[in-house]
Each structure stands twice: as C-alpha cells, then as structure tokens.
mmCIF file of C-alpha atoms in Angstrom:
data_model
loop_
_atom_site.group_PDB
_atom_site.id
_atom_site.type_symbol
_atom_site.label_atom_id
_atom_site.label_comp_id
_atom_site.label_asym_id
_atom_site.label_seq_id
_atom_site.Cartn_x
_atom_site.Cartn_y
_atom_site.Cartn_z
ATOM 1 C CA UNK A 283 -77.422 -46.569 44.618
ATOM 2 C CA UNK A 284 -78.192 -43.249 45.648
ATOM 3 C CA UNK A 285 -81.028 -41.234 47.552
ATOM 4 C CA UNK A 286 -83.454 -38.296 46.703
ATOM 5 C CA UNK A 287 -82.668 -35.084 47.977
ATOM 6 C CA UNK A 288 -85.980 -34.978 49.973
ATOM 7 C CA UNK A 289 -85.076 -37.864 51.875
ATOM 8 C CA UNK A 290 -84.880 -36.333 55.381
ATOM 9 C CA UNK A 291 -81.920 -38.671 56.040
ATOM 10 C CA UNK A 292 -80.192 -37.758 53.154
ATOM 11 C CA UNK A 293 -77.146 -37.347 54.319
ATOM 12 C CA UNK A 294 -76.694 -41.185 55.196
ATOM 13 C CA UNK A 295 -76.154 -41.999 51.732
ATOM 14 C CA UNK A 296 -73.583 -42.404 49.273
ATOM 15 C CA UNK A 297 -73.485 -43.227 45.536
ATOM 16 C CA UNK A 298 -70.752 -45.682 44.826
ATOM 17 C CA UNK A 299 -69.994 -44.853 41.202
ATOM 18 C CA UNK A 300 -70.725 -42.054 38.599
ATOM 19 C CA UNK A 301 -72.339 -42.372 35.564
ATOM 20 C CA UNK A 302 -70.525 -40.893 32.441
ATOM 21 C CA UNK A 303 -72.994 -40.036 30.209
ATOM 22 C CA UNK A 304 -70.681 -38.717 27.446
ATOM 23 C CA UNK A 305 -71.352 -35.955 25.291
ATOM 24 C CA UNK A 306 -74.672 -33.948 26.195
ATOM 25 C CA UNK A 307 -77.679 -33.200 23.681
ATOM 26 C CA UNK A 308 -76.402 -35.965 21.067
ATOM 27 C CA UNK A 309 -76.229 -39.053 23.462
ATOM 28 C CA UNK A 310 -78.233 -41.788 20.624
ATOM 29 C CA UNK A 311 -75.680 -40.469 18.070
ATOM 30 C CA UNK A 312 -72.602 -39.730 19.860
ATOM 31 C CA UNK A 313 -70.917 -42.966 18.555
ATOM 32 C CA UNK A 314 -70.221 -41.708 15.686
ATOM 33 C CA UNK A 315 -67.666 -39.883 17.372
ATOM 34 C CA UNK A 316 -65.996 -43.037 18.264
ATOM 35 C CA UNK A 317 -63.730 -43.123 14.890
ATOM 36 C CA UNK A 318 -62.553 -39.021 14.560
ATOM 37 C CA UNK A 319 -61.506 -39.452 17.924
ATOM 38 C CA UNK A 320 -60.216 -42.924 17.476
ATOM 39 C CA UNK A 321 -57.970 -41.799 14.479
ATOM 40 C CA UNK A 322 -56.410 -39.117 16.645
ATOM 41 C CA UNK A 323 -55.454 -41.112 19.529
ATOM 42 C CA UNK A 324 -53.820 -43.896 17.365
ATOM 43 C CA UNK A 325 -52.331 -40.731 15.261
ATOM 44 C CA UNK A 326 -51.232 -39.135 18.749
ATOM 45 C CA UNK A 327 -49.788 -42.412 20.157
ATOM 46 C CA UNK A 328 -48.047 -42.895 16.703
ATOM 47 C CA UNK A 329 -46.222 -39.554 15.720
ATOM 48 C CA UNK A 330 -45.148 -39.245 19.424
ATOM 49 C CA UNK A 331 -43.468 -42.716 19.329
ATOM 50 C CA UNK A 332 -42.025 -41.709 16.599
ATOM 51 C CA UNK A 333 -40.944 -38.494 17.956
ATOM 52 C CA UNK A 334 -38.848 -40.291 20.646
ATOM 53 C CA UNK A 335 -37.215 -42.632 18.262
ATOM 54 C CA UNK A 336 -36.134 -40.153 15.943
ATOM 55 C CA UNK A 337 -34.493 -37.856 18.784
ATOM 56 C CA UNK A 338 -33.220 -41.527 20.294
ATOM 57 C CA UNK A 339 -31.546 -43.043 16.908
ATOM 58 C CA UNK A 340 -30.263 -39.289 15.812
ATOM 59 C CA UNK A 341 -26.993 -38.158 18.132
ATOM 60 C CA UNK A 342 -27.459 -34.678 16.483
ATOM 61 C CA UNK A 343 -31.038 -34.306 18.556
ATOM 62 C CA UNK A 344 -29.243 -35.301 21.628
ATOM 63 C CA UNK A 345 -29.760 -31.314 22.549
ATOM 64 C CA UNK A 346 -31.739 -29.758 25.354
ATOM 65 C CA UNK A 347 -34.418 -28.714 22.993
ATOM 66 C CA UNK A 348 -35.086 -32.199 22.081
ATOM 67 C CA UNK A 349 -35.235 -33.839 25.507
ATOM 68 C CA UNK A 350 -37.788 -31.403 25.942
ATOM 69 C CA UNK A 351 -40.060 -31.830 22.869
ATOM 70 C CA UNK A 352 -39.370 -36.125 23.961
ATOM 71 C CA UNK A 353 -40.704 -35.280 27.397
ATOM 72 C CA UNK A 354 -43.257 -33.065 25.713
ATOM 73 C CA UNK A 355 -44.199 -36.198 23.697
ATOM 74 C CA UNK A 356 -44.486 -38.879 27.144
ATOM 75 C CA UNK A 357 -46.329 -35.910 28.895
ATOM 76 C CA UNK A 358 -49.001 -35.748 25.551
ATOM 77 C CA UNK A 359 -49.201 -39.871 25.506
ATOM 78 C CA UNK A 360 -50.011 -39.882 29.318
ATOM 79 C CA UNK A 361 -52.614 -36.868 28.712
ATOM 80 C CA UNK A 362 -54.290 -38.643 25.378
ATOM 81 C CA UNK A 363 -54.016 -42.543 27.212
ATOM 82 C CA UNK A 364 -56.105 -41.428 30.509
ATOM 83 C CA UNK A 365 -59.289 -39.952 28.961
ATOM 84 C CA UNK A 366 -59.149 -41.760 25.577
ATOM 85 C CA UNK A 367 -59.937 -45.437 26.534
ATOM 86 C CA UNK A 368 -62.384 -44.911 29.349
ATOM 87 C CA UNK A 369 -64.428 -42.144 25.995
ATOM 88 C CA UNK A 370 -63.821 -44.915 23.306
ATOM 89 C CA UNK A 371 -65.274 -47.725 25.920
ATOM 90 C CA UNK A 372 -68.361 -45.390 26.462
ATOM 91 C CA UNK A 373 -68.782 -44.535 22.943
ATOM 92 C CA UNK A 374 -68.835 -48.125 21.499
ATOM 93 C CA UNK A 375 -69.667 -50.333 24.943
ATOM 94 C CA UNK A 376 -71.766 -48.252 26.702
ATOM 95 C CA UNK A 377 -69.907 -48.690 29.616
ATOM 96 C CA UNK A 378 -70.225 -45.704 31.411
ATOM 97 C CA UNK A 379 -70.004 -46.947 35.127
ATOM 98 C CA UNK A 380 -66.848 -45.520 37.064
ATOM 99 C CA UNK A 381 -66.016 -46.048 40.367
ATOM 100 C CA UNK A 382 -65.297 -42.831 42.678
ATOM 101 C CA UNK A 383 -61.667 -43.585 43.183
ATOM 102 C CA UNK A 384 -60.880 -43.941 39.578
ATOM 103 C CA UNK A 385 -62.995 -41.190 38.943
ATOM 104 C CA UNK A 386 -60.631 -38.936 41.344
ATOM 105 C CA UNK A 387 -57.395 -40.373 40.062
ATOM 106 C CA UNK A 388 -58.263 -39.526 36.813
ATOM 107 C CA UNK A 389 -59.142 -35.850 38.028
ATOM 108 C CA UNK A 390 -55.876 -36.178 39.466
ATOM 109 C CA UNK A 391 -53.969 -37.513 36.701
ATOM 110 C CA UNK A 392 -55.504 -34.933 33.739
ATOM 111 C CA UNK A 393 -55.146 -31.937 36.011
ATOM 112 C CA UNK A 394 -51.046 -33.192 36.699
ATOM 113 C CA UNK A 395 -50.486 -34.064 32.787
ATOM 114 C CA UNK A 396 -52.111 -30.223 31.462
ATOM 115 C CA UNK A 397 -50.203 -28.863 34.318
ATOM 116 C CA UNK A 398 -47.053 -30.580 32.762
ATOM 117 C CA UNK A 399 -47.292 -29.915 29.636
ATOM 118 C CA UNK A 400 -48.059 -25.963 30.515
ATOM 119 C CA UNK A 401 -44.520 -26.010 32.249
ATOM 120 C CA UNK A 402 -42.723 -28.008 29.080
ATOM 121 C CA UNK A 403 -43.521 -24.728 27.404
ATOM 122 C CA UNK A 404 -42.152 -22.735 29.517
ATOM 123 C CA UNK A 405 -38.982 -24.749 30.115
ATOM 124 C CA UNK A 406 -39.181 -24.639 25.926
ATOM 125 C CA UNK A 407 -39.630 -20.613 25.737
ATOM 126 C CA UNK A 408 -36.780 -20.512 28.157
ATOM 127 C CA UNK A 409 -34.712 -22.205 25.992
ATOM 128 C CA UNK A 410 -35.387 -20.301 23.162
ATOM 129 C CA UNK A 411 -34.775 -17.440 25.025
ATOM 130 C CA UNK A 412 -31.232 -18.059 25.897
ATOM 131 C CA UNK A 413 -30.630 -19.493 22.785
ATOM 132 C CA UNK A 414 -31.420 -16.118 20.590
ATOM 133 C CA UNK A 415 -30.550 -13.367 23.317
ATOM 134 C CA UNK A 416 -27.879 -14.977 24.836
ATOM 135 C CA UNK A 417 -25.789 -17.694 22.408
ATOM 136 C CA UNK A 418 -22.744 -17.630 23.778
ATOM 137 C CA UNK A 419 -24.096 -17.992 27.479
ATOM 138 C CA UNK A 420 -26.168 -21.542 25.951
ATOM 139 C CA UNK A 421 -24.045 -23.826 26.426
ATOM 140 C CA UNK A 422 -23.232 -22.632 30.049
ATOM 141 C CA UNK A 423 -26.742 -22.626 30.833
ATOM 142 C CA UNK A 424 -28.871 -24.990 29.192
ATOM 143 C CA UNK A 425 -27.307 -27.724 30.074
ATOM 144 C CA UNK A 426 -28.109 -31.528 30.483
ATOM 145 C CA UNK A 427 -28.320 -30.961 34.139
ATOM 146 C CA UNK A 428 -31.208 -27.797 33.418
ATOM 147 C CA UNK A 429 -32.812 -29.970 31.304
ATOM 148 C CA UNK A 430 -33.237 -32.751 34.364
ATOM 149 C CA UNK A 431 -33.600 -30.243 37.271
ATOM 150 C CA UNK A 432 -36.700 -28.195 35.039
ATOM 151 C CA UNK A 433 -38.506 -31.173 34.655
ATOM 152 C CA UNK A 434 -37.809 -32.611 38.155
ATOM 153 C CA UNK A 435 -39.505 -28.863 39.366
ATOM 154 C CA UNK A 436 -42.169 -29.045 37.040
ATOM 155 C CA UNK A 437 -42.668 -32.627 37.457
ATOM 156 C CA UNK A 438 -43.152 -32.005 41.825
ATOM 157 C CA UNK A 439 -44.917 -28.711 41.190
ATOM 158 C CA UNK A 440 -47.854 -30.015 39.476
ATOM 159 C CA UNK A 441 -48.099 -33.627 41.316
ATOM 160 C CA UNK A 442 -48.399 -31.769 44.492
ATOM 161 C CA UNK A 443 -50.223 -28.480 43.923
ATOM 162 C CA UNK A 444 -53.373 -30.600 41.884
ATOM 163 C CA UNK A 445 -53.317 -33.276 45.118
ATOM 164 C CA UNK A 446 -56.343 -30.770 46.727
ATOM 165 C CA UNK A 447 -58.382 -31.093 43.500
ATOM 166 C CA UNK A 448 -59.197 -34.629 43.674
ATOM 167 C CA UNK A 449 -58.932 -34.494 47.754
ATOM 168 C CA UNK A 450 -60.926 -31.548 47.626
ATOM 169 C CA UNK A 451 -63.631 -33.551 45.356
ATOM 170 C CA UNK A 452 -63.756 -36.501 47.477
ATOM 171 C CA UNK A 453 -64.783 -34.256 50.605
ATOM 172 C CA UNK A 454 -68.052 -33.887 48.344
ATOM 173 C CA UNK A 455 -71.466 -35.817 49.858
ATOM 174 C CA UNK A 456 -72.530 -36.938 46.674
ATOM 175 C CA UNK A 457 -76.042 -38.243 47.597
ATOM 176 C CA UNK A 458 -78.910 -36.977 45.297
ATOM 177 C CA UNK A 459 -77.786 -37.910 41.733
ATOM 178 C CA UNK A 460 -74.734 -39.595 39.947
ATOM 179 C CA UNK A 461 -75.384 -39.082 36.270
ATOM 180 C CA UNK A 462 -72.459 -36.759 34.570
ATOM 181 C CA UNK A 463 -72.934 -35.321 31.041
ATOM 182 C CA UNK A 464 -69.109 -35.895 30.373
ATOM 183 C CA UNK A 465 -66.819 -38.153 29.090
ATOM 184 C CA UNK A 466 -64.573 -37.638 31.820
ATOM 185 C CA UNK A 467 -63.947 -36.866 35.512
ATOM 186 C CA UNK A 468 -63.560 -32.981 35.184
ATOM 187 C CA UNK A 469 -63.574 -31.655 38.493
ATOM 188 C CA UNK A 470 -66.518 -28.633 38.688
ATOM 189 C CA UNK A 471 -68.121 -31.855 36.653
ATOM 190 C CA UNK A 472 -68.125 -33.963 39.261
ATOM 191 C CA UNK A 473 -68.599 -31.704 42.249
ATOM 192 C CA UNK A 474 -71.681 -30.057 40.617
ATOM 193 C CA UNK A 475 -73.238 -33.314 41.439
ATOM 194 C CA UNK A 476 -72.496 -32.476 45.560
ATOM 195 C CA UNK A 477 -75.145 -32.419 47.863
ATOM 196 C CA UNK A 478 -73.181 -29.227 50.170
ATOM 197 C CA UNK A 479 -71.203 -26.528 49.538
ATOM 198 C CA UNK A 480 -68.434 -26.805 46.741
ATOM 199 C CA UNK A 481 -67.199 -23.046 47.221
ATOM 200 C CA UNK A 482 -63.554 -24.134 48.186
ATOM 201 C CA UNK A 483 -63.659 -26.431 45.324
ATOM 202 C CA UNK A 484 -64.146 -23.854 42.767
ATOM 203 C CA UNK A 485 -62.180 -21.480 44.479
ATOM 204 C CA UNK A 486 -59.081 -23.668 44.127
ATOM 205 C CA UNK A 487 -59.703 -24.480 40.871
ATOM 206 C CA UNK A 488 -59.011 -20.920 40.060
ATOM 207 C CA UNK A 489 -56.377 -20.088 42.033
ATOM 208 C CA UNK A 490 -54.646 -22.974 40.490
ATOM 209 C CA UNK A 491 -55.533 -21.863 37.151
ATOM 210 C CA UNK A 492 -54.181 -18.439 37.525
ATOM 211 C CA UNK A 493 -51.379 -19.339 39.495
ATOM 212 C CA UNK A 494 -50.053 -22.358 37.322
ATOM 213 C CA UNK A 495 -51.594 -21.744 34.031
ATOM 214 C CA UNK A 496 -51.355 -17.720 34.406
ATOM 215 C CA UNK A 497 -47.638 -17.722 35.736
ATOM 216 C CA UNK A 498 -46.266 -20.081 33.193
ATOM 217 C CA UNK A 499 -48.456 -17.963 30.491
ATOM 218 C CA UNK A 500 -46.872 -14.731 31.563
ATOM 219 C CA UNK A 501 -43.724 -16.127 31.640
ATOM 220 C CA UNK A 502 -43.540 -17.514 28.471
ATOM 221 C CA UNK A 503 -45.220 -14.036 26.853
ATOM 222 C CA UNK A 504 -42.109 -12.107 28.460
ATOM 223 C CA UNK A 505 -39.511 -14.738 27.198
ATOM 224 C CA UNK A 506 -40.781 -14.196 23.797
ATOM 225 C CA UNK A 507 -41.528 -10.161 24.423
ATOM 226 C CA UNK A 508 -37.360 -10.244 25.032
ATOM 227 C CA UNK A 509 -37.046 -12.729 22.044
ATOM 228 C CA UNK A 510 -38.505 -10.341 19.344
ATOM 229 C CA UNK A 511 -36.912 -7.446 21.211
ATOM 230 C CA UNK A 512 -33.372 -8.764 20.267
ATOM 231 C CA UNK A 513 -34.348 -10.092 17.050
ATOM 232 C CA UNK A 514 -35.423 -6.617 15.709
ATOM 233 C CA UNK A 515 -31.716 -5.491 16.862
ATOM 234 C CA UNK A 516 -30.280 -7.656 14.441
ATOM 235 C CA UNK A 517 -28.912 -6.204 11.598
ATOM 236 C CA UNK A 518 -29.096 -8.989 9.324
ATOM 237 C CA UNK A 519 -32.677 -9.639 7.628
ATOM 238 C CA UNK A 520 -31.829 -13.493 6.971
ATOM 239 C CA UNK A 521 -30.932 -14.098 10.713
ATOM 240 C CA UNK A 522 -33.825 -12.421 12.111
ATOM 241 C CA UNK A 523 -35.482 -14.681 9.837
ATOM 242 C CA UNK A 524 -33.921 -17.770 10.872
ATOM 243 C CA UNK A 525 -34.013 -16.621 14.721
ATOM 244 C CA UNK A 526 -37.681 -15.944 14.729
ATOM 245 C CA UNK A 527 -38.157 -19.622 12.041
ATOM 246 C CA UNK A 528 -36.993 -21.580 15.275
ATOM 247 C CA UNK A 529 -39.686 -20.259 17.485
ATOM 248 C CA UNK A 530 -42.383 -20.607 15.324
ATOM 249 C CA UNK A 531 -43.913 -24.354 15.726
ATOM 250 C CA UNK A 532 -43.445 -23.630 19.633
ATOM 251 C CA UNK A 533 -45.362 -20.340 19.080
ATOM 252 C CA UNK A 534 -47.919 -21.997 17.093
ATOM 253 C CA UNK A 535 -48.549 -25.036 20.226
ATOM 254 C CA UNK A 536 -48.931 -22.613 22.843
ATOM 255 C CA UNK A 537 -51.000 -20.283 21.125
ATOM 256 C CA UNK A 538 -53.419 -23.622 20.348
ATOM 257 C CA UNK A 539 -52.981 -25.093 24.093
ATOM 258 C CA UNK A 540 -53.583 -21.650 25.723
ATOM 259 C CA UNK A 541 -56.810 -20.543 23.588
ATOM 260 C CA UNK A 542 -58.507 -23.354 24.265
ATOM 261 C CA UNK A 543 -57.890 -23.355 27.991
ATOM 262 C CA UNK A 544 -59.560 -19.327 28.134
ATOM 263 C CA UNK A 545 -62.446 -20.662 25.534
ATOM 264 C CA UNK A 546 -63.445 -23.557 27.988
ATOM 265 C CA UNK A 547 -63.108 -21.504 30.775
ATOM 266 C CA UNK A 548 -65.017 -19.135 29.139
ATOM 267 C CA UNK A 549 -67.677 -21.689 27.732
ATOM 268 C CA UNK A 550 -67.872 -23.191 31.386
ATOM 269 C CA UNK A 551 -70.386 -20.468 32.332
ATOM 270 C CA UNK A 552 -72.534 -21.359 29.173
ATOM 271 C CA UNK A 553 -72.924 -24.939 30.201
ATOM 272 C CA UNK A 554 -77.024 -24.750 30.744
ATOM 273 C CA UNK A 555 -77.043 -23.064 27.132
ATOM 274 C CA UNK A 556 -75.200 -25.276 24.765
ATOM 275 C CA UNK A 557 -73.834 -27.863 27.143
ATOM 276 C CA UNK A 558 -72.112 -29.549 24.634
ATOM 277 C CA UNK A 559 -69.011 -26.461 23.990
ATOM 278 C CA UNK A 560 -67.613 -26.990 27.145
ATOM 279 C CA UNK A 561 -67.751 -30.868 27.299
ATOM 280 C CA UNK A 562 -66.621 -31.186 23.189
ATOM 281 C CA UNK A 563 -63.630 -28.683 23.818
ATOM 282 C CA UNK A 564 -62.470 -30.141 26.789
ATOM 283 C CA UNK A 565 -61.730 -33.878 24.972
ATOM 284 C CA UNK A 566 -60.324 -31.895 22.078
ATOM 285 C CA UNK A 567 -58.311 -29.898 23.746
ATOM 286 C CA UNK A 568 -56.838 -33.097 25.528
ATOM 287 C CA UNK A 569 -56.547 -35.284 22.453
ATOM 288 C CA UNK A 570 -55.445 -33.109 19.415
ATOM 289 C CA UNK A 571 -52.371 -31.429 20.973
ATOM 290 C CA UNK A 572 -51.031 -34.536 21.500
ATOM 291 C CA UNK A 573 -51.857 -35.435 17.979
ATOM 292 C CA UNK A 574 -50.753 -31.710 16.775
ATOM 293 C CA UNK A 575 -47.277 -31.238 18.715
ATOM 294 C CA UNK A 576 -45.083 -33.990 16.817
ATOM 295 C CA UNK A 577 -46.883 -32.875 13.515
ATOM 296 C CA UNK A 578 -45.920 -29.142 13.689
ATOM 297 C CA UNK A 579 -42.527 -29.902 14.631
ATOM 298 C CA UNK A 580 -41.613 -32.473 12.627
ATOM 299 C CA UNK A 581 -42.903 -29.700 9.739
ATOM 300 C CA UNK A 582 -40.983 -26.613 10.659
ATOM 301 C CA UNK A 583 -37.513 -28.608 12.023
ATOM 302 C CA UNK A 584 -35.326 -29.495 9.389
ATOM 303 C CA UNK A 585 -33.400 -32.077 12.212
ATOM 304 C CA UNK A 586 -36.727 -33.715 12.538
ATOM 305 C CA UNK A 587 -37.697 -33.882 9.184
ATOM 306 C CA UNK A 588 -34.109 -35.327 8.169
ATOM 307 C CA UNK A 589 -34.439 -37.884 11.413
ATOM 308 C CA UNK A 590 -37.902 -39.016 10.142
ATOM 309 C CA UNK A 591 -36.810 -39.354 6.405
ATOM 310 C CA UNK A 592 -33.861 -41.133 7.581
ATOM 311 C CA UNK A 593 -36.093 -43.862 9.731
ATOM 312 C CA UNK A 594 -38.526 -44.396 7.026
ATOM 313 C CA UNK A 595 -35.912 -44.996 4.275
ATOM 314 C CA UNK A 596 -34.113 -47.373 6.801
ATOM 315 C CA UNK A 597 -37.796 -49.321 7.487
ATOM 316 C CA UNK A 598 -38.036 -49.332 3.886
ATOM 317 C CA UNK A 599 -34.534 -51.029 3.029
ATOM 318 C CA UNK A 600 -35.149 -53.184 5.435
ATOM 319 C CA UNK A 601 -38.272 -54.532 4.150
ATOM 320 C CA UNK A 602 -36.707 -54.839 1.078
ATOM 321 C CA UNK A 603 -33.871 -56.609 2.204
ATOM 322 C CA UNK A 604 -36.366 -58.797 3.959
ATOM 323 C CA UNK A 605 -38.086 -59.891 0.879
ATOM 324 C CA UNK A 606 -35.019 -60.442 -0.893
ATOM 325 C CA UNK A 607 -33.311 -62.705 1.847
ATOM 326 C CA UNK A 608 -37.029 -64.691 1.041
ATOM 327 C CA UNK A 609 -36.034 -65.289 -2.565
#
C-alpha cells in the first residue's frame, strides 16, 4: 500500500487510503468514548430538529432572527453528521480505512460548515446590532430579502475560499506512511503525512483563518463594542436590561465557538507533547456546539421556550387522544 521513504524510487508510489487511527495515547480504550459522544450527536440532531419545527409551526418566529438561528441549526447538523458517523464507525467497528477522496471531501466539507457557522454569527451580531442601535431603521433593513442575500454571501464565500484546502492537500505525494492519529480528515493532519514540501498548505491554512475566522471575529466584537455603547446611553435601567438579555445566549455561543478555535490552534503546536488536546478538542469543538446552540437559546428566549412548551403539550394531547380513540 505504500513505500518506505528510503526507497530510492520513492516517489513512484502512492497510498490509496488513510488510516484513522482515532484518538492518540488511549487507542485500546478509546471506545469508551463511543457513548458521550454518541449521546451528543443524537442530542445535537434532536434539539436542532426541534429548533426548526418550533420556528416552522410558530408564525411569531417567522422573524429574521429566527431564520438565522434555523440556518444556524442545518449548518450545526451538517457540521455534527460529517465527522460523527465515520468517529462512531471507528470507535465501535474498527473501521478506520478511508479512501483519499472522501478523506478530502470531508476536509472540504468541515472546513465549509465552521466557516458557515462563523458567518451565521456575524449575520446574528448584525442583527442585533440594528435591532438595539437602530429600531426604527429594523424593519427597513433586516429584511426577508437580508436574511436570503447574507446567507447566499456567506454560503459562496466559504464553499469557494476552503476549495484550495482540500486541492491544496491532494497536491501532497503521500508515499512513506498513511497512519493518522485522528478521527478525522483535518487538513495539517493529513498533509503532515506528505512526502514534500507542505509550506503553501500551512500557509493557507492561516491566511484563511485570519482572514475568515479573524474578519468575522472582529466584526462581530465591533457590532457588540457599538451594542453596549448605546445600551449604556439608555436612561432606563430595565431596558438596558432587556437590550443587553437578548444578546446574551448569542454572546455566550460565540464566546464557546471562538475559544476553542484559538485553544486548538494554540494546542496544534503541542501535538508531540500531549497529542491527544489537539485531536480531543477538535471533535468537541465540532460536536457540542451543535448540541449547545438550540440548548442556550431555547433557555434564554422566552419565544422559544413558549414554542417548545407549546409542541410538547400538543405531542402530549395527542397521545392522549390516541389512547382514548383505543378505548
């Protein structure tokens, strides 16, 4: 499958699939991770779906806000469902074999879905914004028509600015080993496994962290720099209050999403220390947001609350109409 690096005609060959190993330094135990992480993608798949049914049955979340907390939901379901099946199948299966093009697209596909949800929150601090500074400008501006042409920007913005990663990967002579102590396809993962140079790999990887991740990061710090700004200008203690109650579960995501995207990078450089950081954080941090998100906003929204009260007591009577029709 693949060569020795002292073969003098190394560069004839080619492995045809990686090997994910899954979580380094724990490898004849790690299946015991199979059931936390099991729990939180069948908890992430389920308080998302119910997200979007609550904001779909309730006309009063028919509001910009929502359709971006629902698209925040898809974007967390697509992030959770491309890692967590191919981890749970190594974890209880063994089967750690993946072919180069899947492992790309994946690359591809977790790199487009982090990149999404990154701009969600800044199409979401936005919207906050012109909600508290400027209310009577709201309706004028956040409009059904912002709501599709953010996400249509967002949504071409990250598809083709991550296209070089995985193109960038593939370039790669991967002839001396194929073994990868990951769960998943990350990309200075993978292309630390090269055979040549990998410089422009992990030069792009940077630029497109600081130019995606550190744009929409400064951006949403100055929307919510001009956010307290006018709330301290309010006269009114109670509506400073309520202002500032309304950014809070958003404030409380990003902080989460962005602190664990500086730790990893962070941790990267301590890989040949404790290996395991890096690797551990980077499935959490693409698994429990996605479990986290609905949670903390079904908490601090009254709307959502009342919308999820409303479909359980409706599930409920139905069930009990059910049984009664039975009788």
């Amino acid at each position: 499958m693949f060569q020795h690096p002292g073969d003098s005609n190394i560069s004839k060959f080619q492995v045809s699939e990686f090997i994910l190993m899954g979580f380094p330094g724990i490898h004849t135990w790690q299946h015991w991770l199979s059931l936390p992480l099991a729990l939180l993608y069948l908890l992430a798949l389920t308080a998302n779906i119910l997200i979007l049914i609550i904001i779909n049955q309730e006309a009063t979340l028919h509001q910009p806000m929502y359709h971006f907390l629902g698209i925040l939901a898809v974007v967390d379901m697509g992030l959770a469902t491309t890692i967590m099946p191919k981890i749970l199948a190594i974890l209880w299966f063994s089967a750690k074999a993946i072919s180069l093009p899947e492992c790309f697209a994946q690359m591809y596909v977790i790199h487009c879905f982090v990149g999404m949800e990154s701009g969600i929150f800044v199409c979401m601090a936005i919207d906050r914004y012109v909600a508290i500074c400027k209310p009577l400008h709201y309706p004028a501006i956040i409009t059904e028509s912002f709501v599709v042409k953010a996400t249509v920007l967002m949504a071409l913005r990250n598809t083709l600015t991550t296209i070089p990663v995985p193109v960038l990967a593939a370039q790669r002579h991967y002839c001396s080993q194929n073994q990868i102590e990951h769960c998943l396809c990350s990309n200075l993962g993978v292309t630390s496994l090269s055979c040549d140079d990998r410089t422009i790999n992990s030069i792009y990887q940077l630029l497109l962290a600081w130019t995606l991740m550190g744009s929409d990061l400064a951006l949403i710090f100055l929307s919510y720099v001009l956010i307290l700004h006018s709330v301290l200008k309010l006269n009114s203690a109670e509506a400073a209050s309520k202002a500032l109650s309304t950014c809070t579960s958003h404030l409380i995501l990003i902080l989460f999403f962005y602190t664990v995207v500086i730790v990893i990078s962070i941790t990267h450089n301590a890989t040949m220390t404790f290996p395991l950081v890096p690797v551990l954080l980077n499935v959490l941090h693409n698994v429990i947001p996605p479990a986290l998100n609905p949670m903390v906003y079904a908490l601090k929204n009254k709307e959502l609350r009342q919308g999820l009260y409303k479909l359980l007591k409706l599930n409920i009577k139905g069930n009990e109409c059910g049984r009664g029709s039975l009788r």
